[in-house]
PDB file of C-alpha atoms in Angstrom:
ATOM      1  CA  UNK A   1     127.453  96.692  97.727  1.00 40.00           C
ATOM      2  CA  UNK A   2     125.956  92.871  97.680  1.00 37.00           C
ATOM      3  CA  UNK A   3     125.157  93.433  94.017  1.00 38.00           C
ATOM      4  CA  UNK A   4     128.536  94.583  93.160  1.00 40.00           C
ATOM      5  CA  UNK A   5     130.648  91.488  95.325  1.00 38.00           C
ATOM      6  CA  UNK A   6     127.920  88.744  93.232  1.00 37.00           C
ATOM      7  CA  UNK A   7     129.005  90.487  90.040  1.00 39.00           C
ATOM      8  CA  UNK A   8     132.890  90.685  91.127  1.00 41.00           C
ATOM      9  CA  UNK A   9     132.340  87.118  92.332  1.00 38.00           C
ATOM     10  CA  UNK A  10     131.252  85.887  89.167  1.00 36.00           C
ATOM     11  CA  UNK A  11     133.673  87.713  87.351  1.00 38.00           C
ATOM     12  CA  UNK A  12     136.809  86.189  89.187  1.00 39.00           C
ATOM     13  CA  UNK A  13     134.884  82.639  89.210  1.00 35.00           C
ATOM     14  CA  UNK A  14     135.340  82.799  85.447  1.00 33.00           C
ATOM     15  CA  UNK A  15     139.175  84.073  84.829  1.00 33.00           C
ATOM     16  CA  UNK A  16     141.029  82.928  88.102  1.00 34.00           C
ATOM     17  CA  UNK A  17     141.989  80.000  89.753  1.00 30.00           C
ATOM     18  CA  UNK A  18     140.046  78.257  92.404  1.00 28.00           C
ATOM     19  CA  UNK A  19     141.584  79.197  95.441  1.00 30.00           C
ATOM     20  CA  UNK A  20     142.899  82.523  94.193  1.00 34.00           C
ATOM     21  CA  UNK A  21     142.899  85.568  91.748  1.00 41.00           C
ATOM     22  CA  UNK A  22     146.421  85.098  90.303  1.00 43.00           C
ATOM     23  CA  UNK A  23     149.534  85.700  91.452  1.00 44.00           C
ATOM     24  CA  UNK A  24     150.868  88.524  88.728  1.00 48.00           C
ATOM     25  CA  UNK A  25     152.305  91.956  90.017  1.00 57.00           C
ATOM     26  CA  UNK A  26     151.864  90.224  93.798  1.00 69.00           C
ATOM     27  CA  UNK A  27     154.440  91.978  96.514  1.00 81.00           C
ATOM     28  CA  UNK A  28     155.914  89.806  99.032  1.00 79.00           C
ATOM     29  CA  UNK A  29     157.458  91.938 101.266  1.00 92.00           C
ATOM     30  CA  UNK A  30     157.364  91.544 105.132  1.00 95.00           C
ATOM     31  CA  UNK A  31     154.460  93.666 106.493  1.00 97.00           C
ATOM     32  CA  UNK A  32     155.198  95.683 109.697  1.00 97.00           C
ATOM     33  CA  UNK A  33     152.995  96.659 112.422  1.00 98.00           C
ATOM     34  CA  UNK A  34     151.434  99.893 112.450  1.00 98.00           C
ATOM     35  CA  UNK A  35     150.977 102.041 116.432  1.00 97.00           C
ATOM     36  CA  UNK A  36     147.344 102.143 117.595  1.00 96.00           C
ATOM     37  CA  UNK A  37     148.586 105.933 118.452  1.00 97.00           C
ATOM     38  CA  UNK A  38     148.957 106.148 114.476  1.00 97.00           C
ATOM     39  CA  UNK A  39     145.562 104.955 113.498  1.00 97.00           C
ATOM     40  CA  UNK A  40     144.242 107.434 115.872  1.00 97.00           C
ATOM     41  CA  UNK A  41     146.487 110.018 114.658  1.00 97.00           C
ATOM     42  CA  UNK A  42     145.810 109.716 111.064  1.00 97.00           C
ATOM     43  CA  UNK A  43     143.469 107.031 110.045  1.00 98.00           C
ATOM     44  CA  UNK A  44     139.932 107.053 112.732  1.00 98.00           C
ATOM     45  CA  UNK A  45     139.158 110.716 111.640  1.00 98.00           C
ATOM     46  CA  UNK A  46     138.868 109.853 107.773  1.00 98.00           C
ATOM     47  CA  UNK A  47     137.188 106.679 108.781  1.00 98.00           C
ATOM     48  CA  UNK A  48     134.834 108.754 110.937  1.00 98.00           C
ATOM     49  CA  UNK A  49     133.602 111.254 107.781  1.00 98.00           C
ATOM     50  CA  UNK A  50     133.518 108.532 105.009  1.00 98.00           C
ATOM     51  CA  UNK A  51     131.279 106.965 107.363  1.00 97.00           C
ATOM     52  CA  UNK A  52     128.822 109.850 107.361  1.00 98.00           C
ATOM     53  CA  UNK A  53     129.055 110.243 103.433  1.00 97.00           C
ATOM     54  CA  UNK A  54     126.915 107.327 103.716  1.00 95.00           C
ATOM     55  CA  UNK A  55     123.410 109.291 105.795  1.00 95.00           C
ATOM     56  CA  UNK A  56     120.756 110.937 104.163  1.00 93.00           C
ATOM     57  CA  UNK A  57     122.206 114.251 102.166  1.00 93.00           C
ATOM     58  CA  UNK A  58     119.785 116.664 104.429  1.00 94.00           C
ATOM     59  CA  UNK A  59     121.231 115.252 107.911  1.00 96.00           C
ATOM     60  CA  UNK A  60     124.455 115.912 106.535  1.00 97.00           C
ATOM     61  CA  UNK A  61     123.226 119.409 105.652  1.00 95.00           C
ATOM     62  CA  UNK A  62     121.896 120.475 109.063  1.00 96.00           C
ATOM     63  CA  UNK A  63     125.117 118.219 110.806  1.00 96.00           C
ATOM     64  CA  UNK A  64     122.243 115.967 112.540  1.00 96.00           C
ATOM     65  CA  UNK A  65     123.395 112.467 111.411  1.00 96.00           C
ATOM     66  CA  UNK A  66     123.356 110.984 115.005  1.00 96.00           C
ATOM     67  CA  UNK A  67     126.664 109.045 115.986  1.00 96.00           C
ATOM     68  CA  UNK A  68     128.240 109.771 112.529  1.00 97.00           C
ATOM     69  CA  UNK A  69     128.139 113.540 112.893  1.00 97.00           C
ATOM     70  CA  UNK A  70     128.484 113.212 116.902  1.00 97.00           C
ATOM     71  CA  UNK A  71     131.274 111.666 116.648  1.00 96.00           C
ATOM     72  CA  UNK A  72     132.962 114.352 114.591  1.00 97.00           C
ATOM     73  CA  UNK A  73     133.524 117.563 116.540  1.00 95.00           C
ATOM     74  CA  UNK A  74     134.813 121.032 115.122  1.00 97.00           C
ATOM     75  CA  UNK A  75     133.217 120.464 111.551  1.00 98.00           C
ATOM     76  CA  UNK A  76     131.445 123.209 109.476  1.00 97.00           C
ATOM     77  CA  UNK A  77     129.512 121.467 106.766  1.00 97.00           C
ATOM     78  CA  UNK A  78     129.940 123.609 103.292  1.00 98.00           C
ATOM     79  CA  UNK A  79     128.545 122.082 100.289  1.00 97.00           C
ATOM     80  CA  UNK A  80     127.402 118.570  99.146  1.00 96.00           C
ATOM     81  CA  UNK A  81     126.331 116.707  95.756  1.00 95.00           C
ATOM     82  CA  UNK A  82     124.976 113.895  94.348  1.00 91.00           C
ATOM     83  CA  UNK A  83     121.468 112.345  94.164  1.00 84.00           C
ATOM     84  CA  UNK A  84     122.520 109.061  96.012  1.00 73.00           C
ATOM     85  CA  UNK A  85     121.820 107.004  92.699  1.00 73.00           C
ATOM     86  CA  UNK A  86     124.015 107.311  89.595  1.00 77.00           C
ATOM     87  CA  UNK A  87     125.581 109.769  91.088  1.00 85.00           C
ATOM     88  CA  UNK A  88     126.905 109.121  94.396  1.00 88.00           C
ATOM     89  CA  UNK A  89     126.117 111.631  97.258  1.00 94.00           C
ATOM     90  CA  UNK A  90     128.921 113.298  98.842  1.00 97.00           C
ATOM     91  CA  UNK A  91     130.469 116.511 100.619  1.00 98.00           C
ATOM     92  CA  UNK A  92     132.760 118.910 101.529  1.00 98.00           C
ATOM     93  CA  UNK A  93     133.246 120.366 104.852  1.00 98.00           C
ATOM     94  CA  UNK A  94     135.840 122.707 107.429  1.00 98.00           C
ATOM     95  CA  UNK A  95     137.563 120.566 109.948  1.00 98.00           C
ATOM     96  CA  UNK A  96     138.417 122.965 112.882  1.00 98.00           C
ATOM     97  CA  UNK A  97     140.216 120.580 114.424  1.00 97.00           C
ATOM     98  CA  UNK A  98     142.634 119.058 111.544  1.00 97.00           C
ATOM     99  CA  UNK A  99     142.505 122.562 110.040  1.00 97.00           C
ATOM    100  CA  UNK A 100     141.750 120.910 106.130  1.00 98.00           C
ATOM    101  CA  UNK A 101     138.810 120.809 103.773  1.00 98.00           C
ATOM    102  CA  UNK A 102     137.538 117.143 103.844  1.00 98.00           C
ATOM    103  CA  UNK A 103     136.075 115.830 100.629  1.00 98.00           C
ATOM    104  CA  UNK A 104     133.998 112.780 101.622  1.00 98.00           C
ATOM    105  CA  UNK A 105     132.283 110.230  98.897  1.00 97.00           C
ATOM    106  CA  UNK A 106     130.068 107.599  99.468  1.00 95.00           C
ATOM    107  CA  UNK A 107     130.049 103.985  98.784  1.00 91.00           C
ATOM    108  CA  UNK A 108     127.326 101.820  96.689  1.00 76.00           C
ATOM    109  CA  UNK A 109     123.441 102.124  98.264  1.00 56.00           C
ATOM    110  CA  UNK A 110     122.743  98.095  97.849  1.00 51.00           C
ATOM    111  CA  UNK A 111     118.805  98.973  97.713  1.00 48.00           C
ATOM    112  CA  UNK A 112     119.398 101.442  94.588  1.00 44.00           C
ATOM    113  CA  UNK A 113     120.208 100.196  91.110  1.00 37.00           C
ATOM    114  CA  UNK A 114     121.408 103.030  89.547  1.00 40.00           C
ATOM    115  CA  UNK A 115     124.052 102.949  92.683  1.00 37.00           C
ATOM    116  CA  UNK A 116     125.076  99.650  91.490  1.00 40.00           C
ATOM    117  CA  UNK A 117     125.475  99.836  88.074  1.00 43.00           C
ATOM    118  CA  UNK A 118     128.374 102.337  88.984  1.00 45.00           C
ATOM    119  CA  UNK A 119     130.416  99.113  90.160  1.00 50.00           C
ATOM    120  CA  UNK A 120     129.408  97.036  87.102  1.00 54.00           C
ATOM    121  CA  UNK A 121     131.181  98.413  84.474  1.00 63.00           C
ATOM    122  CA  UNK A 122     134.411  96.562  85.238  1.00 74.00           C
ATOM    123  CA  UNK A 123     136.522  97.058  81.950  1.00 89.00           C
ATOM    124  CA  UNK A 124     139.580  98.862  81.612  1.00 95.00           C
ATOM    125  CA  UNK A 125     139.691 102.383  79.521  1.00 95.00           C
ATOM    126  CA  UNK A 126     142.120 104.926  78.823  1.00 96.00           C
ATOM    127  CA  UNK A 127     142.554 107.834  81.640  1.00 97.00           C
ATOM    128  CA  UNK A 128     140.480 110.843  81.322  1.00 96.00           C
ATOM    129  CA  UNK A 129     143.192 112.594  79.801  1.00 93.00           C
ATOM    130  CA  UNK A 130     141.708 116.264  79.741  1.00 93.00           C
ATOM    131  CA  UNK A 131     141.252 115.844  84.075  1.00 94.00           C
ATOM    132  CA  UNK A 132     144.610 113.878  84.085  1.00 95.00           C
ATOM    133  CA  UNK A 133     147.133 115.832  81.326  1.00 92.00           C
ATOM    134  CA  UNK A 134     150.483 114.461  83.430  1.00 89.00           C
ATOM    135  CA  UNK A 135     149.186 111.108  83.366  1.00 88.00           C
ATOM    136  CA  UNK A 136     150.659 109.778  79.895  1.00 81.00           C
ATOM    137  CA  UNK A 137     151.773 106.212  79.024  1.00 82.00           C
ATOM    138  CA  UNK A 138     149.403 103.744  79.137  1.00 93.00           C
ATOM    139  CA  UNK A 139     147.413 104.436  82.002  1.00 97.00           C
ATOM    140  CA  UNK A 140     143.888 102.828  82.217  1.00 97.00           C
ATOM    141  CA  UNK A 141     141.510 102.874  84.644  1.00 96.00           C
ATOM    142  CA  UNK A 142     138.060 100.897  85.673  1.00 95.00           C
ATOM    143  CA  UNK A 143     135.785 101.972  83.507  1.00 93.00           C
ATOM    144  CA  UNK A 144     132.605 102.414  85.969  1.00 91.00           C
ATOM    145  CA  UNK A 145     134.289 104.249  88.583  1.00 93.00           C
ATOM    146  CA  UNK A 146     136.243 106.731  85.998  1.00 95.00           C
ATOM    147  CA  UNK A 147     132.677 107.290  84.474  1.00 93.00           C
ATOM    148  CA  UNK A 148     131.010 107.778  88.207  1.00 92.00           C
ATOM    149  CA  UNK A 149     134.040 110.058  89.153  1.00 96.00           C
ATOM    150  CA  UNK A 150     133.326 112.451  85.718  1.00 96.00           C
ATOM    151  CA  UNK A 151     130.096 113.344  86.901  1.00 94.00           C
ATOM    152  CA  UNK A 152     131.142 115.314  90.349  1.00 95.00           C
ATOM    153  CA  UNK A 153     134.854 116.305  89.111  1.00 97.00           C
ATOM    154  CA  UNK A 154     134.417 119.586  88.275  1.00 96.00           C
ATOM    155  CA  UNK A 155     131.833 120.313  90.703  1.00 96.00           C
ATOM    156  CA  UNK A 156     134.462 119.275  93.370  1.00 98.00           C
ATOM    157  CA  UNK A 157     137.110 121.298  92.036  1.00 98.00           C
ATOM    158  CA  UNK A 158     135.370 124.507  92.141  1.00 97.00           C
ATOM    159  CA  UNK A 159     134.086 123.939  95.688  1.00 97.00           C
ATOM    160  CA  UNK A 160     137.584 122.408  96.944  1.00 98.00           C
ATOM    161  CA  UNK A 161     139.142 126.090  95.250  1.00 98.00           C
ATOM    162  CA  UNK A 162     136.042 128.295  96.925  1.00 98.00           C
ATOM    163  CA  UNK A 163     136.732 126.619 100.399  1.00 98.00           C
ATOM    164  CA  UNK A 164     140.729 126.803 100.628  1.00 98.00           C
ATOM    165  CA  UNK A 165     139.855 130.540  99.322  1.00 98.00           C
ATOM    166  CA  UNK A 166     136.755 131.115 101.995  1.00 97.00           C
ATOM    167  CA  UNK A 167     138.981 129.022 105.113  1.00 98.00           C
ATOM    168  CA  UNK A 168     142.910 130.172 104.607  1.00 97.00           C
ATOM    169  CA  UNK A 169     143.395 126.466 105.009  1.00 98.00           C
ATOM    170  CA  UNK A 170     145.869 124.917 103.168  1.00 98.00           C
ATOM    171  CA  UNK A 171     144.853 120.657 103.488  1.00 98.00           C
ATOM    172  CA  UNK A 172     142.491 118.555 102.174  1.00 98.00           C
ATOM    173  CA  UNK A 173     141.634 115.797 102.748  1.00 98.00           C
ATOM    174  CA  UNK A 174     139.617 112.804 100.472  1.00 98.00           C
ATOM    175  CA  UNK A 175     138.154 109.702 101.793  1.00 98.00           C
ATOM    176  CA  UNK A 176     135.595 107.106 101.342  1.00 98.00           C
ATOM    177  CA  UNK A 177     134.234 104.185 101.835  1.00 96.00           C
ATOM    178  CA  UNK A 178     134.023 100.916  99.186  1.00 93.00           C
ATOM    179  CA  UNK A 179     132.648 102.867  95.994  1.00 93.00           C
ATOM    180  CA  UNK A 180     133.258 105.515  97.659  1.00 95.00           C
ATOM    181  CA  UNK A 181     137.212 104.606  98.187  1.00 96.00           C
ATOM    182  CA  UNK A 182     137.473 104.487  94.303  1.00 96.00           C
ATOM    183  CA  UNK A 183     136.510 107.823  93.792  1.00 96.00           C
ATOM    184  CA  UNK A 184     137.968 109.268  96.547  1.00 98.00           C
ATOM    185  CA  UNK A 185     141.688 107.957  94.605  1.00 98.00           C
ATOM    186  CA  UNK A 186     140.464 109.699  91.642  1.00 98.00           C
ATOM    187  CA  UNK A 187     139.184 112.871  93.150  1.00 98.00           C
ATOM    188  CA  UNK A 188     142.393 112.935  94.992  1.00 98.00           C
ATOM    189  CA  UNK A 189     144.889 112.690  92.200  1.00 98.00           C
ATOM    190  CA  UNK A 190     142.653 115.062  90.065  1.00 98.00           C
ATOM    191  CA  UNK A 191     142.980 117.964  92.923  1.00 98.00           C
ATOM    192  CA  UNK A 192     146.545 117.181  93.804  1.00 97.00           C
ATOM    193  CA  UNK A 193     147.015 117.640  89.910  1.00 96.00           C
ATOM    194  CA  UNK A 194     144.908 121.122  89.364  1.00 97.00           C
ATOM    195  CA  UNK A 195     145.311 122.785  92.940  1.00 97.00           C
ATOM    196  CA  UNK A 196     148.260 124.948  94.041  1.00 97.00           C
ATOM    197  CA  UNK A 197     151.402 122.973  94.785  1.00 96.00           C
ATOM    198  CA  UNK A 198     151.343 124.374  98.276  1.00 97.00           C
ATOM    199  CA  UNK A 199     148.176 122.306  99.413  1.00 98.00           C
ATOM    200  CA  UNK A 200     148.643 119.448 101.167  1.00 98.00           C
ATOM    201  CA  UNK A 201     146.154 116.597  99.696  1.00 98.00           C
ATOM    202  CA  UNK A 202     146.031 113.510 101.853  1.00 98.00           C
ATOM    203  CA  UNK A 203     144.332 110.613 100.308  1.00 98.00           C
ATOM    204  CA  UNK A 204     142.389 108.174 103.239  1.00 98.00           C
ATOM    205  CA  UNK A 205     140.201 105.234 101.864  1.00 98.00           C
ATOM    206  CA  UNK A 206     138.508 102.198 103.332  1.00 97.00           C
ATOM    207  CA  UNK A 207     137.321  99.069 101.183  1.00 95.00           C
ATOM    208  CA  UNK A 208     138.897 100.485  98.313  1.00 96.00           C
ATOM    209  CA  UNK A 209     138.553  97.808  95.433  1.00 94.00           C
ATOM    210  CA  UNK A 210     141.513  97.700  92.478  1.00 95.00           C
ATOM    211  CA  UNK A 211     140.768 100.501  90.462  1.00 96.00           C
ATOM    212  CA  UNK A 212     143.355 100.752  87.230  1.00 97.00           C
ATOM    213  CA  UNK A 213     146.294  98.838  85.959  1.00 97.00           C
ATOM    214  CA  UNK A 214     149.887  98.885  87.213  1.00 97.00           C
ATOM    215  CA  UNK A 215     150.532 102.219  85.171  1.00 97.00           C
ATOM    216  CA  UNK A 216     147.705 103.989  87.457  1.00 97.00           C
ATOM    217  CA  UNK A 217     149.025 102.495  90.247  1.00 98.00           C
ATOM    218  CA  UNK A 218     152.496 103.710  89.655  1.00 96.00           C
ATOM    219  CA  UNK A 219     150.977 106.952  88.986  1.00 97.00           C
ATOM    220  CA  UNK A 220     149.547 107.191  91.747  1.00 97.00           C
ATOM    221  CA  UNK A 221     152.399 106.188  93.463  1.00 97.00           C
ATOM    222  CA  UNK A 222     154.441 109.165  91.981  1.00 96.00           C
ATOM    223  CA  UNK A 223     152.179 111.757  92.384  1.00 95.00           C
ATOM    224  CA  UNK A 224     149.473 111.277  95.136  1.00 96.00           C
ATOM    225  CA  UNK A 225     150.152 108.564  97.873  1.00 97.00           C
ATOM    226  CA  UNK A 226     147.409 106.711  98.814  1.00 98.00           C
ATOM    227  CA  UNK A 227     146.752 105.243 101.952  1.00 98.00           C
ATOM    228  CA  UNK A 228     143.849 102.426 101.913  1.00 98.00           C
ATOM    229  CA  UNK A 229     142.638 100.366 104.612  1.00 98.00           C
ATOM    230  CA  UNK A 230     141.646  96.861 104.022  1.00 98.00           C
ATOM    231  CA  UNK A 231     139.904  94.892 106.669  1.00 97.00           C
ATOM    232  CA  UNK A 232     140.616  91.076 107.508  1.00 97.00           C
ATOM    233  CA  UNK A 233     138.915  88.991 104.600  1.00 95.00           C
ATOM    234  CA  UNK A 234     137.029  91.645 102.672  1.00 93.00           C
ATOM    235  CA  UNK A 235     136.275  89.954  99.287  1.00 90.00           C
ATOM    236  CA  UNK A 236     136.058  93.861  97.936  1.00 90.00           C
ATOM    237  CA  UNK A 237     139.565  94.597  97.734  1.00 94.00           C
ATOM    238  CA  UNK A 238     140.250  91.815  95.613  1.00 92.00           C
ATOM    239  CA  UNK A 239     138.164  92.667  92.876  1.00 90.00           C
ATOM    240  CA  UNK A 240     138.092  92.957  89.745  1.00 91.00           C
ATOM    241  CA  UNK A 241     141.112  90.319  89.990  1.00 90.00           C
ATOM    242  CA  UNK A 242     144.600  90.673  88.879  1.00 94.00           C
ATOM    243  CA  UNK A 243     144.168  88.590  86.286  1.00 93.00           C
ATOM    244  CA  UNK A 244     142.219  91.183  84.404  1.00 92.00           C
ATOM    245  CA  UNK A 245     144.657  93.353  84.402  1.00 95.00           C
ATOM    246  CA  UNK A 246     143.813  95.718  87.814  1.00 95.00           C
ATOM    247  CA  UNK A 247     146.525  96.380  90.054  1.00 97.00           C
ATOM    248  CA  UNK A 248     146.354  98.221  93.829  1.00 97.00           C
ATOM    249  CA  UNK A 249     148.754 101.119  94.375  1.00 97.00           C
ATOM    250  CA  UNK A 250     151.457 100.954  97.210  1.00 97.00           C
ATOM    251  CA  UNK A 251     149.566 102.344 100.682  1.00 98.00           C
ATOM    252  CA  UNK A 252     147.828  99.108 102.082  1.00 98.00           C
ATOM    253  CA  UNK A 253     146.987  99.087 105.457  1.00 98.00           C
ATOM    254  CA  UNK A 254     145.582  95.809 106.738  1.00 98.00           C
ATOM    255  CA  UNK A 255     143.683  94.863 109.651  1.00 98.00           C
ATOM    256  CA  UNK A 256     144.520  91.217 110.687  1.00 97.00           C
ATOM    257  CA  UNK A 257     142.333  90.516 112.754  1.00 97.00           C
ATOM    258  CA  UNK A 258     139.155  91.189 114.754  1.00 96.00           C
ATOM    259  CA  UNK A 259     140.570  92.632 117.987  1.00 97.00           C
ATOM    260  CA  UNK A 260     140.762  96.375 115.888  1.00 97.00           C
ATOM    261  CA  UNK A 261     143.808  96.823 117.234  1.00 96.00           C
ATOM    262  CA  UNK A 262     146.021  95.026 115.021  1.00 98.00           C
ATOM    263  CA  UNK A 263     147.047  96.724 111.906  1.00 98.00           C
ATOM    264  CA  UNK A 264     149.886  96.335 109.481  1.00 98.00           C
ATOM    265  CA  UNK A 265     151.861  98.432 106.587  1.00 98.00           C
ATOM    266  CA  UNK A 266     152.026  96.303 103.633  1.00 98.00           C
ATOM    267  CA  UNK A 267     154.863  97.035 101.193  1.00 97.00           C
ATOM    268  CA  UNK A 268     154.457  97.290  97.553  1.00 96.00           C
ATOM    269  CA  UNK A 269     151.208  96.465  95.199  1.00 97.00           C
ATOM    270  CA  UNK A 270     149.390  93.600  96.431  1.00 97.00           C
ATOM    271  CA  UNK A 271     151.146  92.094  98.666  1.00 97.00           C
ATOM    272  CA  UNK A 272     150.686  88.487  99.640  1.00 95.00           C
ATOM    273  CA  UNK A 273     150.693  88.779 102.918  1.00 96.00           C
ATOM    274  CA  UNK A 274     147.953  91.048 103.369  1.00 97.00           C
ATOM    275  CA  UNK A 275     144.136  90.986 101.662  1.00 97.00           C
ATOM    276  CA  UNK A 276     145.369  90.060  98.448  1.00 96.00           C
ATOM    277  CA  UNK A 277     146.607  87.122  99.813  1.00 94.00           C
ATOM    278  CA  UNK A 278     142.708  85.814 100.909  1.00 90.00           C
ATOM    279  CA  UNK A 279     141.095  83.414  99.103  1.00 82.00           C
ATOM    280  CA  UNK A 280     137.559  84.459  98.178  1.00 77.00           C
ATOM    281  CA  UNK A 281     136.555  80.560  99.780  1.00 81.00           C
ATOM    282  CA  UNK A 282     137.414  82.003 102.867  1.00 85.00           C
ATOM    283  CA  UNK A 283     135.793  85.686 102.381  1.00 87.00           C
ATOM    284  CA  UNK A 284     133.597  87.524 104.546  1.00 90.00           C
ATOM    285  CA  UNK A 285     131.116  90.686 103.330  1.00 87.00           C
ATOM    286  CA  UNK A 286     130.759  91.521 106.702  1.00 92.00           C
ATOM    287  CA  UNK A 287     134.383  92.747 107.144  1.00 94.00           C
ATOM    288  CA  UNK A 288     133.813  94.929 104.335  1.00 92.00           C
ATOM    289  CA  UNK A 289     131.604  96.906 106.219  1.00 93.00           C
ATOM    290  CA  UNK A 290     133.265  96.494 109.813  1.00 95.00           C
ATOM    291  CA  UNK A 291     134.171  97.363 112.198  1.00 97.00           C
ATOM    292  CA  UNK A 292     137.408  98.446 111.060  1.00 97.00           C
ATOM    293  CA  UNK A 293     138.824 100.440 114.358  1.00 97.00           C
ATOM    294  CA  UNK A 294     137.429 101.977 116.887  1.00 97.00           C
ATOM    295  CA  UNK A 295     133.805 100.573 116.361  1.00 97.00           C
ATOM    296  CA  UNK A 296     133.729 102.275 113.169  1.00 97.00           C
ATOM    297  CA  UNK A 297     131.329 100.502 110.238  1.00 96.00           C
ATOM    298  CA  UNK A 298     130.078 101.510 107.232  1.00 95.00           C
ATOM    299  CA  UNK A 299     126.653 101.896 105.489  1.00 92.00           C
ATOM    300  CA  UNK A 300     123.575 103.689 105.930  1.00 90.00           C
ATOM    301  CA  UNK A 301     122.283 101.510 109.446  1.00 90.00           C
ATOM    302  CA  UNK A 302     125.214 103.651 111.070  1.00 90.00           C
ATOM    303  CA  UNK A 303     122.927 106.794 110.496  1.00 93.00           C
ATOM    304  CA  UNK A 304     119.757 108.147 112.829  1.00 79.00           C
TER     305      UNK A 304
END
């Protein structure tokens, strides 16, 4: 992920102004708090399994991750893909305890190139329209992570069908963390698109950088609902800039601070008053990873 913030950095150094990435398509609607008993409720579990998308794919396999996996009771581990390179590792598992299928990608390896060059295609391009069909107008999305996301899609879809079919469940739920984040949106919308109408899909991200223009983010406004989680002055979230043309859906949830235990709802698509509002002067990588809440961080030193 330190490969992909110098590239974004340089990027925004070149097309924004100095203290700022542009004001266009900004929100400024008052944020309100969001109840500790609500991140618990709906946010810490998510935050929990992106976390362990990030260990080796075998400790996932065998559920032996150390605090990752220990900190997740109730789960059945079902299938997993990915070579942790140009293809990002992740997997699909039964949790007991929310009763849903849970879909968890992982973010960029910072040691592996391959990982990286996922993040550095930052251009727009035209929605993959054969994975997509309802999403018509001018949608476009970033052109690394829609290319990342093609190479698991279908491999998801079948398992996400063979699991509601083998469970009875009738959730699921997509998360992820950074890279990770990006293609958890798109794996989302695509399986909230193609499976029955009766499953719930819930769409939890953390780190989640822009990842389309405003006609993907009203899209997936319309159809999916995303929830992301941004955390104090994370430069990732702010990248690529607005400028460019990238624009964050509605479903911001900002941490303000470093207590953990003060969290707003931010209205709209970028709203000022939460991380888009940061200058990148004032930015910190180490937010990106965490902690976010509850001692949760992200990357592969969390693992044993």
């Amino acid at each position: 992920m330190r490969s992909f913030i110098l590239l974004s950095f340089v990027s925004c150094a070149l097309s924004a102004p100095l203290f700022g990435l542009g004001s266009s398509g900004e929100d400024s609607g008052a944020p309100t708090p969001v109840a500790l008993a609500t991140v618990n409720s709906t946010l810490l579990r998510p935050a929990q399994f992106a976390r362990a998308a990030y260990c080796p794919s075998a400790s996932i396999t065998s559920w032996s991750c150390g605090l990752p996996c220990d900190s997740l009771q109730g789960v059945s581990f079902l299938n997993s893909g990915g070579d942790q390179g140009l293809v990002p590792f992740y997997f699909i598992a039964h949790d007991t305890v929310d009763q849903s299928i849970v879909v968890a990608h992982e973010g960029t390896d910072p040691e592996n190139i391959l990982s990286i060059l996922n993040d550095a295609e930052i251009g727009l391009t035209d929605i993959d329209a054969s994975r997509f069909p309802q999403a018509t107008g001018r949608i476009k999305v970033h052109s690394g992570f829609q290319d990342t996301f093609q190479r698991t899609a279908d491999g998801i879809l079948a398992d996400v069908n063979l699991a509601l079919n083998s469970t009875g469940v009738t959730k699921v739920v997509v998360t992820g963390h950074s890279l990770g984040a990006a293609l958890a949106t798109m794996t989302g919308a695509m399986l909230k698109l193609s499976l029955d109408p009766s499953i719930d899909v819930v769409v939890t991200t953390f780190g989640l950088p822009r990842g389309g223009n405003k006609a993907w983010a009203d899209f997936l406004d319309s159809n999916v609902g995303v929830t992301f989680v941004t955390n104090q002055n994370d430069p990732v979230p702010i990248v690529p800039p607005l400028i460019l043309g990238f624009t964050h859906s509605s479903g911001e949830i900002h941490i303000v601070d470093s207590s953990q235990q003060n969290l707003v709802s931010c209205p709209g698509h970028d709203n000022e008053h939460c991380v888009t509002g940061h200058s990148l002067l004032d930015s910190s990588v180490a937010n990106h990873l965490g902690p976010y809440f509850d001692d949760v961080s992200f990357g592969g030193s969390q693992c044993s």
